[in-house]
C-alpha cells in the first residue's frame, strides 16, 4: 500500500533536521568564541577607564548648553524663544481631530 | 558526525564561550580604575545647581486622547511628531502649540515615530510589524487622512523603535521584537541590511531601541531585552562590532552621547549607564536615590547638547535630571509644578538643545526650557 511504502521510507531516511540546526548553532558558538578571544587579546593593549573619563570631562566643558545655568559661551538669543510672546501655558486647545 | 557527538561539541563550545566571557569581565573590571563621578570629584568639578524656577514647563501640548508612546523633533527647530495609543500621529509646532497634522494610522497599535531629516516625512511602527512612511506634503485622501506613502515590511515582530539616518530622507533603521534591526531603503521599500537574527550573531531577545551616531551615520547602537547594548557598523551586518554588558534587565532606551564616542542606556533594572565606545568600558552607573527597596524602570533617556545633563524618564512619573559628571540627581521634573500626571514614556531634546519635550501616559506632551539667569564661564 502507498501509506506502508511511505512509512518504510521514513524509517530508512534519518531525520536530519535536528542535526543541521545543532550544527548551525555549533558554528555560531565557535565563531563567538573566536570573537571573544580577539576581544580578550585587544584588552591587553587597552587604556584604563580614567583616560576615557578625562576625555569626557574636556568634551563636556567645551560646548555651549542652553539648559545649563552656567555654560561656556557664546549664547544664542533664540534659546529664549520659548519665553517670548504670551502663549497660554496650558497649551493650545484647538481640536482638529 | 552523529547527533550525540554534535551535542557534545555544542556543550563544550558553550562552556568555552562562557569561560571566555568570564575572563573578559574579570579583565575589564581590572581596567575600571575609576568611574566618571570619582574622576570628576578628584578634579574638584563643581556640581550643577538649579534654582526652583530655572527649568520650567513652558508649553503643554494637548490633543491626544490616549497614552503618548513616542516623540521626535525635527532637525530644524520647532516641530515635533508624537505617537499615541489613540492610533494617531500628531505633528506639532511646539513654539505655537498648534497642530499641523493629525494622522489616523491604518494600524492603531503604534509604538514609535520619527521625523525625517528634511522635515517632510514622518515614519512610525508598532504591533503590525510594519514601518509606515507618511509624506506631510501629500494631499489628503477622500476620508481626510494623510495616505501612507510607503510601507516597509519584513520584520517578523513588532517595530519598537525607528530613526532616520541623519541627512538622508531615504534611509532609516528600525528595531524589532524579532531580535533584529533593519536598515531600509525607503525609495525601494527594500531591506538594505538585517542586523542579527537567526543565522547571524546579534541580540538574543527583543530589540527595544536604536540610536544612530550623529557624526558617523554608519554606526548605531541598539538596546535589547537580552540586557545588552550592541554597537553596529552598517557595512557589517553579520555581527555586532561590540557588545556591552552590565545591565540586569531589559535595555529600554539607548542614546548616543553628543560627541559620538560614548552612549547612554536606560533599563528595566532602574539604572542608566554610560559606556565608552572605543574601549567598551562602562564609565558610570546612575542609580536612583533610595533604590535599595523599590526602584522604577527607566523608560527613556536623552542628553543635553553638551552632555552635562542626562534626562531620564521613569515608569513612576519621575523625570530625573542627572549631572552626568558627578552622577547626582539635580532636579526631578516629575515633582515640579505643572508636571505630568503619569508615566513619562518618551523624551527628546530640540535640535539646538534649548528645549526638552516629554511625552506621558497622561496623553500630554510638555516642553521644558531654561527660564533662569544664565551665566557664562
PDB file of C-alpha atoms in Angstrom, chain A residues 87 91-96, chain B residues 59-62 78-80 90-101:
ATOM      1  CA  UNK A  87       1.420  81.538  24.940  1.00  0.00           C
ATOM      2  CA  UNK A  91      -1.430  74.863  25.615  1.00  0.00           C
ATOM      3  CA  UNK A  92      -3.485  75.065  22.506  1.00  0.00           C
ATOM      4  CA  UNK A  93      -6.932  73.672  22.869  1.00  0.00           C
ATOM      5  CA  UNK A  94      -7.880  73.536  19.227  1.00  0.00           C
ATOM      6  CA  UNK A  95      -9.363  70.177  18.411  1.00  0.00           C
ATOM      7  CA  UNK A  96      -8.627  69.207  14.855  1.00  0.00           C
TER       8      UNK A  96
ATOM      9  CA  UNK B  59       4.118  74.519  26.967  1.00  0.00           C
ATOM     10  CA  UNK B  60       1.629  71.692  27.407  1.00  0.00           C
ATOM     11  CA  UNK B  61       0.641  70.117  24.103  1.00  0.00           C
ATOM     12  CA  UNK B  62      -2.841  68.664  24.459  1.00  0.00           C
ATOM     13  CA  UNK B  78      10.384  73.710  16.452  1.00  0.00           C
ATOM     14  CA  UNK B  79       8.291  70.797  15.173  1.00  0.00           C
ATOM     15  CA  UNK B  80       7.531  67.543  16.932  1.00  0.00           C
ATOM     16  CA  UNK B  90       0.176  64.395  15.633  1.00  0.00           C
ATOM     17  CA  UNK B  91       2.630  66.910  14.191  1.00  0.00           C
ATOM     18  CA  UNK B  92       3.013  69.977  16.401  1.00  0.00           C
ATOM     19  CA  UNK B  93       4.624  73.363  16.129  1.00  0.00           C
ATOM     20  CA  UNK B  94       5.987  73.314  19.672  1.00  0.00           C
ATOM     21  CA  UNK B  95       6.568  77.061  19.743  1.00  0.00           C
ATOM     22  CA  UNK B  96       2.968  77.996  18.943  1.00  0.00           C
ATOM     23  CA  UNK B  97       1.382  74.773  20.317  1.00  0.00           C
ATOM     24  CA  UNK B  98      -0.521  74.450  17.039  1.00  0.00           C
ATOM     25  CA  UNK B  99      -1.192  71.054  15.495  1.00  0.00           C
ATOM     26  CA  UNK B 100      -0.329  70.942  11.805  1.00  0.00           C
ATOM     27  CA  UNK B 101      -1.253  67.306  11.092  1.00  0.00           C
TER      28      UNK B 101
END
